[in-house]
Every structure is written in C-alpha cells, then in structure tokens.
Coordinates of C-alpha atoms in Angstrom, one line a residue:
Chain Y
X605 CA 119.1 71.9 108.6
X606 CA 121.5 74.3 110.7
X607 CA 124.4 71.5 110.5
X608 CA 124.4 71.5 107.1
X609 CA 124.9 75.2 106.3
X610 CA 128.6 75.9 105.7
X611 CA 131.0 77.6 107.8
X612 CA 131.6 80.8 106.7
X613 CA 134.2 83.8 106.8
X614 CA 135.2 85.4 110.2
X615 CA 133.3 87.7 111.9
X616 CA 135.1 91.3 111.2
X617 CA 135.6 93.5 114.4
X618 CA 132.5 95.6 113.2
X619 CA 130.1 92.5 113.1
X620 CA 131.5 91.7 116.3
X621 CA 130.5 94.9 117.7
X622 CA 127.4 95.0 116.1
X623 CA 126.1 91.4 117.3
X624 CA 127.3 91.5 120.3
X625 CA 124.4 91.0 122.0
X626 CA 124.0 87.8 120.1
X627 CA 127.5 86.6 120.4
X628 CA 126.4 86.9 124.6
X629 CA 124.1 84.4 124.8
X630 CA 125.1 80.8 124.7
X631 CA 123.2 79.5 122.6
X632 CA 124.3 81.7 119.5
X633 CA 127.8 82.6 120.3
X634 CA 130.2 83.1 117.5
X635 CA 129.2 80.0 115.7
X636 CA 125.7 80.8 115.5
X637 CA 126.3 84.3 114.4
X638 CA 128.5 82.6 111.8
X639 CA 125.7 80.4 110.4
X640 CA 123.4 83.7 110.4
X641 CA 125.9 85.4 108.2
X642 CA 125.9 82.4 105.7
X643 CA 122.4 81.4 106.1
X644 CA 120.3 82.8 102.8
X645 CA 116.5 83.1 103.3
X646 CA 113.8 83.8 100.7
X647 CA 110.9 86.5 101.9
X648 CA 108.4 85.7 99.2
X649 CA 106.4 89.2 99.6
X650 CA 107.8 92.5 101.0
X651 CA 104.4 93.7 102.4
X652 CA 102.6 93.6 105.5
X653 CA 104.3 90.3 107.1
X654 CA 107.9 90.8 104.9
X655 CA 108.4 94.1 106.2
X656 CA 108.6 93.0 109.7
X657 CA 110.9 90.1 108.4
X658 CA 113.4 91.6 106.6
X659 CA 113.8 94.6 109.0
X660 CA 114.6 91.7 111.8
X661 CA 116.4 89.4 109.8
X662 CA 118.7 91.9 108.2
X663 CA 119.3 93.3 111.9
X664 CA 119.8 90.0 113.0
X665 CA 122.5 89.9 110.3
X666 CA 121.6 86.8 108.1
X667 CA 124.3 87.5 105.5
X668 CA 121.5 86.6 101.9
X669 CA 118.0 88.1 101.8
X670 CA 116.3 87.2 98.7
X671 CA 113.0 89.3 98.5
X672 CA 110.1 88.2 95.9
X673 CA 107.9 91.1 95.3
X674 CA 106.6 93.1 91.6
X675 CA 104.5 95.9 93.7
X676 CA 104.7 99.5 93.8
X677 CA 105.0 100.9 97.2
X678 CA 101.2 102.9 97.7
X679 CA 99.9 105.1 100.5
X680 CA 97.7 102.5 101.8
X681 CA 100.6 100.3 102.3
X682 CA 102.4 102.2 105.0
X683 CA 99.8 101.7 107.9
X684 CA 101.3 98.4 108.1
X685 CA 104.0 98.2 106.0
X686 CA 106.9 99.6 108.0
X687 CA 110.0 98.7 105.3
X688 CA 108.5 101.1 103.0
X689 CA 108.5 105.3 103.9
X690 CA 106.0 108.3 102.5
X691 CA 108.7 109.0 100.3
X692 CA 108.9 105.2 98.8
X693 CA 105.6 105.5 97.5
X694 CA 105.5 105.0 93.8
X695 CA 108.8 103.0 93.9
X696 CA 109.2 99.3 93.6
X697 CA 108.7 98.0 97.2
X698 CA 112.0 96.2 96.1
X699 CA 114.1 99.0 96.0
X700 CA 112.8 100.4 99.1
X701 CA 112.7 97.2 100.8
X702 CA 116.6 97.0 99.9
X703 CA 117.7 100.2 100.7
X704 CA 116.0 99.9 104.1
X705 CA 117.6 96.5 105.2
X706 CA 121.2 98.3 104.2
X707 CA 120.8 100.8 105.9
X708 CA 120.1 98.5 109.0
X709 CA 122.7 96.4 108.1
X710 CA 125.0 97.1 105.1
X711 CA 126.4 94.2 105.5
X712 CA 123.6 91.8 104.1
X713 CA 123.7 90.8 100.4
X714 CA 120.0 91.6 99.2
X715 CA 118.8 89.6 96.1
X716 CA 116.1 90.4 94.6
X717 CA 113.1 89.2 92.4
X718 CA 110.9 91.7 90.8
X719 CA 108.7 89.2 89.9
X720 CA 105.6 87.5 90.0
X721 CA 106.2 83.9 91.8
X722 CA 105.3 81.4 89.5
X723 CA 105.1 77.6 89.0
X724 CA 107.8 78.0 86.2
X725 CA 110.4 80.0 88.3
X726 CA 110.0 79.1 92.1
X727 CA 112.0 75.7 91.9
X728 CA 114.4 78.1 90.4
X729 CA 114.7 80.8 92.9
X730 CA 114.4 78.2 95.9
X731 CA 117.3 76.1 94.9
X732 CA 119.4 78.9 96.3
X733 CA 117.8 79.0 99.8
X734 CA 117.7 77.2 103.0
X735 CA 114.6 78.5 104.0
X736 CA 111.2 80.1 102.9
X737 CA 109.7 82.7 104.6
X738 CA 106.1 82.9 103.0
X739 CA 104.8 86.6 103.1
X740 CA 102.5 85.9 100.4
X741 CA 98.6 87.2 100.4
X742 CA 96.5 85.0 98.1
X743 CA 96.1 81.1 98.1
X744 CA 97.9 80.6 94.7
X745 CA 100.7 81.4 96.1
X746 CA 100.1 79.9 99.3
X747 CA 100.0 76.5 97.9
X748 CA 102.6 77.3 95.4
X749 CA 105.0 78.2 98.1
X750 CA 104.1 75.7 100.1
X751 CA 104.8 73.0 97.3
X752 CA 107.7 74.5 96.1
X753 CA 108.9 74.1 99.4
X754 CA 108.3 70.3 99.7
X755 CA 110.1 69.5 96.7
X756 CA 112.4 71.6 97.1
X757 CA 113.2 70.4 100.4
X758 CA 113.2 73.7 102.5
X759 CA 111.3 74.6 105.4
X760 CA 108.6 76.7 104.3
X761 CA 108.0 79.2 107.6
X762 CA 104.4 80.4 107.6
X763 CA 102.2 83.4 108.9
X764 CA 99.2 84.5 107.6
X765 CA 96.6 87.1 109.3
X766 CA 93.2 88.7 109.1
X767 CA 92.0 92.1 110.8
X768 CA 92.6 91.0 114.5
X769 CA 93.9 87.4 113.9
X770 CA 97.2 85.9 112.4
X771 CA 98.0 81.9 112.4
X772 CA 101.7 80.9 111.9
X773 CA 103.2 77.5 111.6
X774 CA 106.9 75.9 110.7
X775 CA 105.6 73.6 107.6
X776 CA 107.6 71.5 105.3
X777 CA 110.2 70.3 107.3
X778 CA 111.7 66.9 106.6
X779 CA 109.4 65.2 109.2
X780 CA 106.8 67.7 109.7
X781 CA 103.3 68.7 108.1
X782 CA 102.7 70.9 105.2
X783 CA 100.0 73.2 104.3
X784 CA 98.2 70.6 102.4
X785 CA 98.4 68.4 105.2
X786 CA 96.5 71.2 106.9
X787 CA 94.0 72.8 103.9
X788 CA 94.2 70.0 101.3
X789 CA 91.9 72.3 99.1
X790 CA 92.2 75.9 98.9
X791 CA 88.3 78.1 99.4
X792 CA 86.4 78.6 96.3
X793 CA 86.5 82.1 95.2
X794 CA 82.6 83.3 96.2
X795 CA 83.7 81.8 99.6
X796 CA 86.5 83.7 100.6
X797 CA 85.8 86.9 102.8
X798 CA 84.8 90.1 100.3
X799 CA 86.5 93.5 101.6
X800 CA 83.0 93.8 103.9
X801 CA 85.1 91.4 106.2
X802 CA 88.8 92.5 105.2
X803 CA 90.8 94.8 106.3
X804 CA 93.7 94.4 109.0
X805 CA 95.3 96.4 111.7
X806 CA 98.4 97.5 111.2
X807 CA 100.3 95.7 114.0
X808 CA 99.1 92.9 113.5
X809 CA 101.2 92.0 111.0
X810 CA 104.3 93.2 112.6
X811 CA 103.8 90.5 115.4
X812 CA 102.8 87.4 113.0
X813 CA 106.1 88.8 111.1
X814 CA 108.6 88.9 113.8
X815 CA 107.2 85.7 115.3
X816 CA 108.3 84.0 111.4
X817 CA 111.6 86.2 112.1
X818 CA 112.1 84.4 114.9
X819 CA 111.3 81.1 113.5
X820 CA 113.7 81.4 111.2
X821 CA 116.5 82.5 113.1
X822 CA 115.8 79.2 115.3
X823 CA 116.1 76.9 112.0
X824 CA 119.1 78.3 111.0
X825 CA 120.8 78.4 114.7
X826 CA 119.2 74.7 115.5
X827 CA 117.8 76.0 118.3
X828 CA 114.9 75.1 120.3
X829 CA 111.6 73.7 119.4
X830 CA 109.9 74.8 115.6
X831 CA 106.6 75.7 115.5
X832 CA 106.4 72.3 113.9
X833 CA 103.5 69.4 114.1
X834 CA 101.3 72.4 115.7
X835 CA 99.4 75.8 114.9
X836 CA 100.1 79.0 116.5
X837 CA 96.3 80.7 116.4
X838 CA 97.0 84.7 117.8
X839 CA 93.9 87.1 118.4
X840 CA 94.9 90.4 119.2
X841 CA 91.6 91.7 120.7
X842 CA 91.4 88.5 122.7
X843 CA 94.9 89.3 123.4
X844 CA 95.3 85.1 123.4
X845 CA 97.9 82.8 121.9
X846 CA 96.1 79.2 121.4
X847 CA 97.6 76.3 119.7
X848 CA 96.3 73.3 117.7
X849 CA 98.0 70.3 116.4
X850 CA 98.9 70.2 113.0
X851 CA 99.5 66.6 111.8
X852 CA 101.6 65.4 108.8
X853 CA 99.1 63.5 106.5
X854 CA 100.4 60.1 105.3
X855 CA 98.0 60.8 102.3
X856 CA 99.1 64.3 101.6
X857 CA 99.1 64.5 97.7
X858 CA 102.3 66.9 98.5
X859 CA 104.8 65.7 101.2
X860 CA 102.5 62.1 101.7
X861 CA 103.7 58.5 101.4
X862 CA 102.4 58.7 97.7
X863 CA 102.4 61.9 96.5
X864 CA 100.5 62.7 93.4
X865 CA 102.0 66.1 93.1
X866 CA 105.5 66.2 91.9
X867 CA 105.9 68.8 89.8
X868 CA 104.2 72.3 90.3
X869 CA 100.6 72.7 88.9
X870 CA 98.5 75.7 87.7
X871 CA 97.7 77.3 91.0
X872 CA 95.7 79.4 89.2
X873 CA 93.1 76.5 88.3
X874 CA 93.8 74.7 91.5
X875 CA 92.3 77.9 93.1
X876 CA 89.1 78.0 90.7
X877 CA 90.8 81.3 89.6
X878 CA 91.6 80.5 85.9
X879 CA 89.4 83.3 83.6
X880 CA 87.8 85.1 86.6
X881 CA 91.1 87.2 87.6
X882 CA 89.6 90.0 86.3
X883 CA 85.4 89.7 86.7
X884 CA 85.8 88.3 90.5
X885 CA 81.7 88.7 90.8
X886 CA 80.8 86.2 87.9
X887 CA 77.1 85.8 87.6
X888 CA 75.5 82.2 87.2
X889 CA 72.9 83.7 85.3
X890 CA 75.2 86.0 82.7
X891 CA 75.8 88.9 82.6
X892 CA 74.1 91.6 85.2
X893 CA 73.0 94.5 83.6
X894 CA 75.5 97.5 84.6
X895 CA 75.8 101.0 84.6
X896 CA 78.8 103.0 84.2
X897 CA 80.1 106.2 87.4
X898 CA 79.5 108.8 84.3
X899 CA 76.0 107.3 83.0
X900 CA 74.7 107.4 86.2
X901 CA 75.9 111.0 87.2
X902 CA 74.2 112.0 84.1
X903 CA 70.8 110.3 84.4
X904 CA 71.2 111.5 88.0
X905 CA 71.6 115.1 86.5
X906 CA 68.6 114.4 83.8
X907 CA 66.4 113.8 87.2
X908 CA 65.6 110.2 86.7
X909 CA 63.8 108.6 89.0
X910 CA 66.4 106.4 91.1
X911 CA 67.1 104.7 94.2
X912 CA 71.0 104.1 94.4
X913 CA 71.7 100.9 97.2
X914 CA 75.0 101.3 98.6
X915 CA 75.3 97.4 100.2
X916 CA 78.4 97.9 102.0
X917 CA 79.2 98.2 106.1
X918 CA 78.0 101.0 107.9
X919 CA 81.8 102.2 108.7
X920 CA 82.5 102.3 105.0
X921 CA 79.4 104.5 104.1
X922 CA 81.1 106.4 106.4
X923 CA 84.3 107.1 104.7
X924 CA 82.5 108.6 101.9
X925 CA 79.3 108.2 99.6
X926 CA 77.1 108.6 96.7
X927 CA 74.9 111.7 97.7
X928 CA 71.2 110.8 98.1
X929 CA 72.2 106.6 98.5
X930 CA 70.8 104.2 100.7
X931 CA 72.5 101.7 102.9
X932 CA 71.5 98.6 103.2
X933 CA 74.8 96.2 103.8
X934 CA 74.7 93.2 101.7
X935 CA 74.6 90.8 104.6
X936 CA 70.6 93.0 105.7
X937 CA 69.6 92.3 102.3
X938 CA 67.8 89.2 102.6
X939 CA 65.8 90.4 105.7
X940 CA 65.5 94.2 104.8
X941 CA 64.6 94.1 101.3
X942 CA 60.9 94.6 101.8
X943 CA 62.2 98.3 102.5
X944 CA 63.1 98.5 98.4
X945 CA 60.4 99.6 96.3
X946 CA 60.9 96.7 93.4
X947 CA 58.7 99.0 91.0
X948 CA 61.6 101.7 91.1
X949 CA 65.1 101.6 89.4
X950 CA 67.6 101.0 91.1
X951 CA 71.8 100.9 91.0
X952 CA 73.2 99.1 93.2
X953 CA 77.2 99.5 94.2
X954 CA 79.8 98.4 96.7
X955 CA 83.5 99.7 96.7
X956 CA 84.2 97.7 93.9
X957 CA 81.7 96.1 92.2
X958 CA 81.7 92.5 93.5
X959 CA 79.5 92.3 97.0
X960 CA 76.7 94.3 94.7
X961 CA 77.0 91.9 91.9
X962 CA 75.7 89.8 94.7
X963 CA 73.1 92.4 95.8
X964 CA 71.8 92.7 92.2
X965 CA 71.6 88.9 91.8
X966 CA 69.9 88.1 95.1
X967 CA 67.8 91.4 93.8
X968 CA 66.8 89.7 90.6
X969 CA 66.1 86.2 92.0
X970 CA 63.4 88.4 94.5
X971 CA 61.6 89.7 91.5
X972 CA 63.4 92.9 91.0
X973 CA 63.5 93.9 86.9
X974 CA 65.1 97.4 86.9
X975 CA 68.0 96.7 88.4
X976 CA 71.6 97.5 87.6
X977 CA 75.5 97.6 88.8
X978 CA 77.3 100.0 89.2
X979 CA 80.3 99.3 87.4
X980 CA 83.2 100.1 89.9
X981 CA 81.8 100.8 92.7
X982 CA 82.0 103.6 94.6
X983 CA 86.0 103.5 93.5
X984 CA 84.8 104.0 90.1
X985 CA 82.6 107.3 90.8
X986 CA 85.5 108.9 92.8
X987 CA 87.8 108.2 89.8
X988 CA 85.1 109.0 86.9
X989 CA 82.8 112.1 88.5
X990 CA 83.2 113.4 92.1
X991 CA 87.0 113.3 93.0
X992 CA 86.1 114.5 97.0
X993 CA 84.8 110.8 97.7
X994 CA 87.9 109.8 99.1
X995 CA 89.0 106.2 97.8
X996 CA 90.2 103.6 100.5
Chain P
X348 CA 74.6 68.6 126.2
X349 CA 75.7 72.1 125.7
X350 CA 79.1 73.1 124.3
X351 CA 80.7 76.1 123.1
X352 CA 81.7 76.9 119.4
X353 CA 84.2 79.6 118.7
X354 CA 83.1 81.3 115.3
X355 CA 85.8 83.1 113.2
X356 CA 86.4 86.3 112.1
X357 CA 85.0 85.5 108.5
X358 CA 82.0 83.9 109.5
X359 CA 80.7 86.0 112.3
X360 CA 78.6 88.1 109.9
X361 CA 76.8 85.3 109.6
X362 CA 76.1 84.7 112.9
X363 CA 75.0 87.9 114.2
X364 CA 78.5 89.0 115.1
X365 CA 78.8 86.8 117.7
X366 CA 82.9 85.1 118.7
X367 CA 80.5 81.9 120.6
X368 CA 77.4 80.4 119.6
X369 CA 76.5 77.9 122.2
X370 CA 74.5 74.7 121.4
X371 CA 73.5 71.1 121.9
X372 CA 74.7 68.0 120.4
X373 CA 76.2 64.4 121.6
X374 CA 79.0 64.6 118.6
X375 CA 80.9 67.2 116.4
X376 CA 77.9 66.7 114.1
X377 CA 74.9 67.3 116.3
X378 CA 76.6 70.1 117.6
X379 CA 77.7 71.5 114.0
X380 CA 73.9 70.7 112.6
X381 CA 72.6 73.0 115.6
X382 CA 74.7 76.0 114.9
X383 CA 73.7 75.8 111.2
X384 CA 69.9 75.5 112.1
X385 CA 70.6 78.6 114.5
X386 CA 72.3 80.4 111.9
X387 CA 71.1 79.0 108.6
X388 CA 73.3 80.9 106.6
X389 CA 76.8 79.5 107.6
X390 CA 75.5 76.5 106.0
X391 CA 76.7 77.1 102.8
X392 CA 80.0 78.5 103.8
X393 CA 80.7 74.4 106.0
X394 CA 78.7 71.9 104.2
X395 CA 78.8 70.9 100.7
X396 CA 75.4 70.3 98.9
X397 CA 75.2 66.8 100.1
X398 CA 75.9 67.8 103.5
X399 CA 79.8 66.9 103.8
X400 CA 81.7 69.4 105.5
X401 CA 84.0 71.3 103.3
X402 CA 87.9 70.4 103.2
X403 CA 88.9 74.2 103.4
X404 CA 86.8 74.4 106.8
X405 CA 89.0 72.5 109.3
X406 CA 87.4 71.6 113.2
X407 CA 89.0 71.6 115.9
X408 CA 87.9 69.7 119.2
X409 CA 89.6 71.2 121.8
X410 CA 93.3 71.2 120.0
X411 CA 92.9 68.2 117.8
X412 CA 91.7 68.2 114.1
X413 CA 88.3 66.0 114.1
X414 CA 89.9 64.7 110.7
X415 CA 91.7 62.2 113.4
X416 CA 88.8 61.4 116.3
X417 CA 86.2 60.3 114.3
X418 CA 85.2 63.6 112.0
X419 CA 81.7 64.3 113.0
X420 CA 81.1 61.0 115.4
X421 CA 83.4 62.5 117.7
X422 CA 81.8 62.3 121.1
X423 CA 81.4 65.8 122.9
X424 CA 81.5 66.9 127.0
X425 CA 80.0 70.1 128.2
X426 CA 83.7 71.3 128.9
X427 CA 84.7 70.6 125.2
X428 CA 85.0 74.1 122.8
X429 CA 84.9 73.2 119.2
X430 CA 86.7 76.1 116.9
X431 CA 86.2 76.4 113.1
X432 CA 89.1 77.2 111.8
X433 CA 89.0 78.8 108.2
X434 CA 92.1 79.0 105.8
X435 CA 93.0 82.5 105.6
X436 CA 95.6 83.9 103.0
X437 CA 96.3 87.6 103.9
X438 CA 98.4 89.4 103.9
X439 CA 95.9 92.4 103.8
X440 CA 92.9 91.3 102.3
X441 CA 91.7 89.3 99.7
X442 CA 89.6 91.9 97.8
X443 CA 87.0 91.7 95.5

C-alpha cells in the first residue's frame, strides 16, 4: 500500500525540526516522513481507543485525519478518553478531538464526520482513505467497518478491549483475513456481556490505541511485519501478550473466493438489533409488569409492604443505593432465591433496567406473582426522586 | 487426560470467577462437554440448542483455530491449553 501513496510537498524547515527524530532512523528518513504527511487515515470513533490514535498519529505528523464520531464529550469519558479535557465536556468530541490534534500538530488537515457511520455513507467517506483505523464500540459497526473496508479495498486496522483485556489485528489487507474470516456471525444481543461484566480501565485503551497507531504508521511507511494472518490477545493484569493465528477463510461471505456480500447490509438486522435499540431487555413472555422511580418512592412513602431486589455486583451497590434494598446479584439468583419471600411484593432493579428484566423473568418462571421492574433502574431513581444516588 | 481451559473475562461469572478450569477429555469436545457439566451454565453462552458450538465463540488449541484441526475431534495432550475466545466490541462497554 505505502508505494502507492503519492509523493508529496517538501518537508518545510519546521517539519524538519519537528520530526527529526523520525527523519533519524533509517527506516523512515525523509521519504517516509513524506508518505506520513500525505498519507490520510480514517479514525472511525474519537473515544476510548481514537483518542490514543489521533494524539499519536497527528504527532507522528500524518498530514489527513478524518475522525467519524456524533458524541458529546461527558464526564465519564475522560477516565480514558485522553483527547477530550474537563472543559470539553458538553462539546462535540469532534471539535475537541480537532482542536487537540492542532494543537499537537497544526500542521495536520483534520476532517471530520459528525456522523453516525452508516451502510449508506461509509463507501463514501472511505473512498478518500488509505487506511481504517476502527475505534468503534458496538458490532454494527464492527462488521460494517470491517466490510466497508473489504470492498473498499483498505486495510481495516483493528483494536478492540474489555475491562483488563484488548485484542488487536491488521484485517482486510489484500491477502490477509478479515473480521468475518474471524467472527463470521456477530453475538446475539441477550449474549453479549450486561454492564455487571463491563466496564474498562482507563489505560487500557491507551495501549490497544497506540499499538493500532503504530500499526498504521507501519502500513503507510511499508515497514516491518502487520499484525496480519494473526491475533494480538493483551491482558493487562496478566501483564501477557499472546498471539493466535488468524486465517483468511476461502469461504468468507466478505473477502472469500465467492463472496455473497457485495454491497453493505443492515448491520442493524445482521446484529439481531432491528426494533430492540431502545427495549434491550425484551421479554419472551410480553411485557413484565413495571414500576416507575416516582410510583415506587410514593408507595414506599404510603408504607407498602415491599422488598426492593437490587440484582447487581456487590461493588456497584456500593456506589450508591435504594435505602432499605436487598442485594442479591443476578448471577446468585438462581441459587439464592430461596432467601425471597415469593408471598411478598417485590421491585426488582439493576442500573438500568435490563439485568432485572432478567431477574423478574427468572422470578416469574420460579412462581413469583407480585413482581415488578423498576423502570430505569437505579439511573432512573437518581434522576426522578433522590438526586444524592450518584449515577455511574 | 487433563488439560487446561483459559475462560474469558465475559464468561468467568459463570464459572465461579475462575481465569482456568481444568478438565478431562481425549478431544476439544470431551474436554469442552466437561467444563460445561462442571459449569452448567456456560452452556448456553457455547452451544446452540442442538449442541453445535456457536460461530461467535471461537477455540483456540494452543494458537490455532479448531475451525482448521478437526473442530471438536481435535486430539488433546496434557501440555495443550485450550482458550475461548469471545468477540468483544468495546470500546467501553456494551450496556444494557
């Protein structure tokens, strides 16, 4: 890919200066720096992974950063999110994003995208890329990037990551495998991990980031070996790199001797999302009977007999609660529900609504009649009645 | 024949928070079917209802994808490790 990127304007005395420490080492030199400064790479996502990899790239001084991302910088971003500062919250992580990277390295042209990344516009915005750097966090776009990528004809450069661990991969190259070739099917929804089991430190992203930084910056010199054909498995509290091969799949429905995808799909259906974006706890048996933050406060206050079930982890119960609740974490149900007094009502809630939906099902199945959700969760009765529960 | 299984992140709830469960088996399968009969409820999260393995779990023997020795024929050793490696999207976390 690197030979085919043009040669571009002189490096001014200034860049020279500033990349010196490039322009040192052999195997950049001035005509590496050169195809930095007219290589243009697309960060799909300025969060947790494109922070690190627009902060290195623009240093790096790839001359066209094109950043994908419709969010609003918030508080809870910044523990990992190190483009954006406490005064960029509430702003488009765009802006902030942009205004960061030139003031690293005013001499990068940043293009942005505030926009959602979609089947009808990623061909689109990838026709003016080399490569992909996917810094995306949900498998729609996963697979969308990933097949926008192979027919598109650009290395797709992949990281993803989850509380301790990240996995990273070069995908999509002309010769290589691509992440269908890896996961030809994306998880159903009920079988991805709830927020019991999310969560992510902070650094962790910043190392997965930087090692896609890096991976890039390879591509577009033509240096080395890609983290092509193979996996790149990192756990942090292991403190252990591990590596698995990664084959291309001659019957790849993507990049495979017969591909059956040549267009992009709904990635929406393809993930078994369509119609549940907004009810992600969707009973089998109808609707659950729920109960709103404010009803409860007030049959609370009316001295109803209740037993309120908080089924999430013990360290989140620790960040705040419903006064008077009981936990029991959703995964203790099954073996500690004898402790529930199924004669009793009972509310059930979670942080947000979806690992009680659960509870209240599993409840109902085990003979349970008065039995209800609290609508929300816990986020819900910080927002609607006691503001001091602290919302994470 | 024992061999070691290296549980994921994800699924260690399900296994009593343990990283490695070890167990018995001749092949990928024997040694799959005991982990599942020591931890019954991961069996939903790797099979399908008529027992095949699910194609968003991937294996690995060692470093190679059991998709290419032989799925769950593949003869095991004692020194073998066999890793389940889940498709992960984050990111942060996929919230629900």
């Amino acid at each position: 890919m690197a030979t085919t990127l043009s040669p571009s304007t002189p490096l001014s005395q200034d860049e020279i200066l500033r990349y010196s420490r490039h322009l040192i080492i052999p195997e950049v030199g001035v005509d590496g720096q050169q195809k930095l400064k007219a290589a243009r790479v697309l960060t799909v996502g300025a969060g947790g992974l494109g922070a690190p990899i627009g902060l290195y790239l623009a240093a790096a001084g790839v001359g066209t950063i094109g950043i994908v991302d419709f969010d609003i910088v918030d508080f809870s971003n910044l523990q990992r999110q190190v483009i954006h500062g406490t005064s960029d919250v509430g702003r488009p992580k765009l802006d902030s994003a942009r205004d960061t990277i030139l003031e690293i390295n005013p001499n990068v042209k940043v293009v942005g995208y505030e926009t959602k990344l979609t089947s009808e516009n990623a061909l689109e915005i990838f026709k003016d890329y080399d490569l992909v750097v996917d810094g995306t966090d949900n498998f729609p776009t996963r697979y969308l990037v990933n097949d926008a990528c192979v027919l598109s004809g650009i290395p797709n450069v992949y990281a993803s990551i989850f509380r301790f661990e990240g996995q990273a991969a070069v995908l999509a190259l002309p010769d290589g495998p691509c992440y269908r070739c890896w996961y030809p099917e994306p998880p159903p929804p009920g079988l991805v991990p709830s927020c019991a089991e999310g969560g992510v430190l902070g650094v962790l992203p910043g190392i997965m980031g930087t090692i896609q930084a890096m991976e890039a910056i390879k591509l577009i010199l033509g240096i080395g070996q890609p983290l092509k054909g193979r996996i790149l498995l990192f756990d942090a509290l292991q403190m252990k790199f591990r590596e698995l091969k990664l084959r291309k799949n001659p019957e790849c429905p993507v990049c495979g001797t017969q591909p059956t995808v040549t267009k992009l799909i709904d990635y929406q259906e393809f993930c078994g999302l369509r119609g549940v974006e907004t009810a992600p706890a969707v009973s089998a048996a109808g609707a659950l009977p729920e109960i709103t933050a404010k009803d409860l406060k007030k049959e609370i206050d009316q001295g109803r007999d209740l037993v309120i079930l908080d089924v999430r982890e013990p360290h989140e119960f620790q960040i705040g609660r419903i006064p008077g609740s009981t936990l029991i974490p959703l995964g203790d149900l099954p073996k500690r529900v004898n402790e529930l007094d199924p004669d009793r009502d009972l509310v059930v809630h979670c942080k947000m609504g979806g690992r009680s939906a659960k509870a209240v099902e599993f409840l109902r199945q085990s003979g349970f009649q008065k039995v209800r959700n609290l609508q929300g969760g816990i986020l819900a009765w910080s927002e609607q009645v006691d503001a001091s529960v602290p919302k994470y | 024949m024992s061999i070691k299984i290296l549980i994921p992140t994800p699924l260690r709830p399900f296994t009593g928070r343990q990283e490695e469960v070890e167990v018995d088996g001749r092949n990928v399968g024997e040694a799959l079917e005991g982990l599942i009969t020591s931890h019954p409820q991961l069996r939903n999260h790797l099979f399908t209802a008529d027992g095949k393995l699910r194609s968003f779990v991937n294996v690995y023997l060692n470093d190679e994808d059991i998709r290419y020795t032989g799925l769950q024929q593949t003869p095991v050793k004692s020194s073998d490790t066999l890793a389940i490696i889940p498709s992960i999207a984050g990111g942060c976390c996929c919230c629900c």
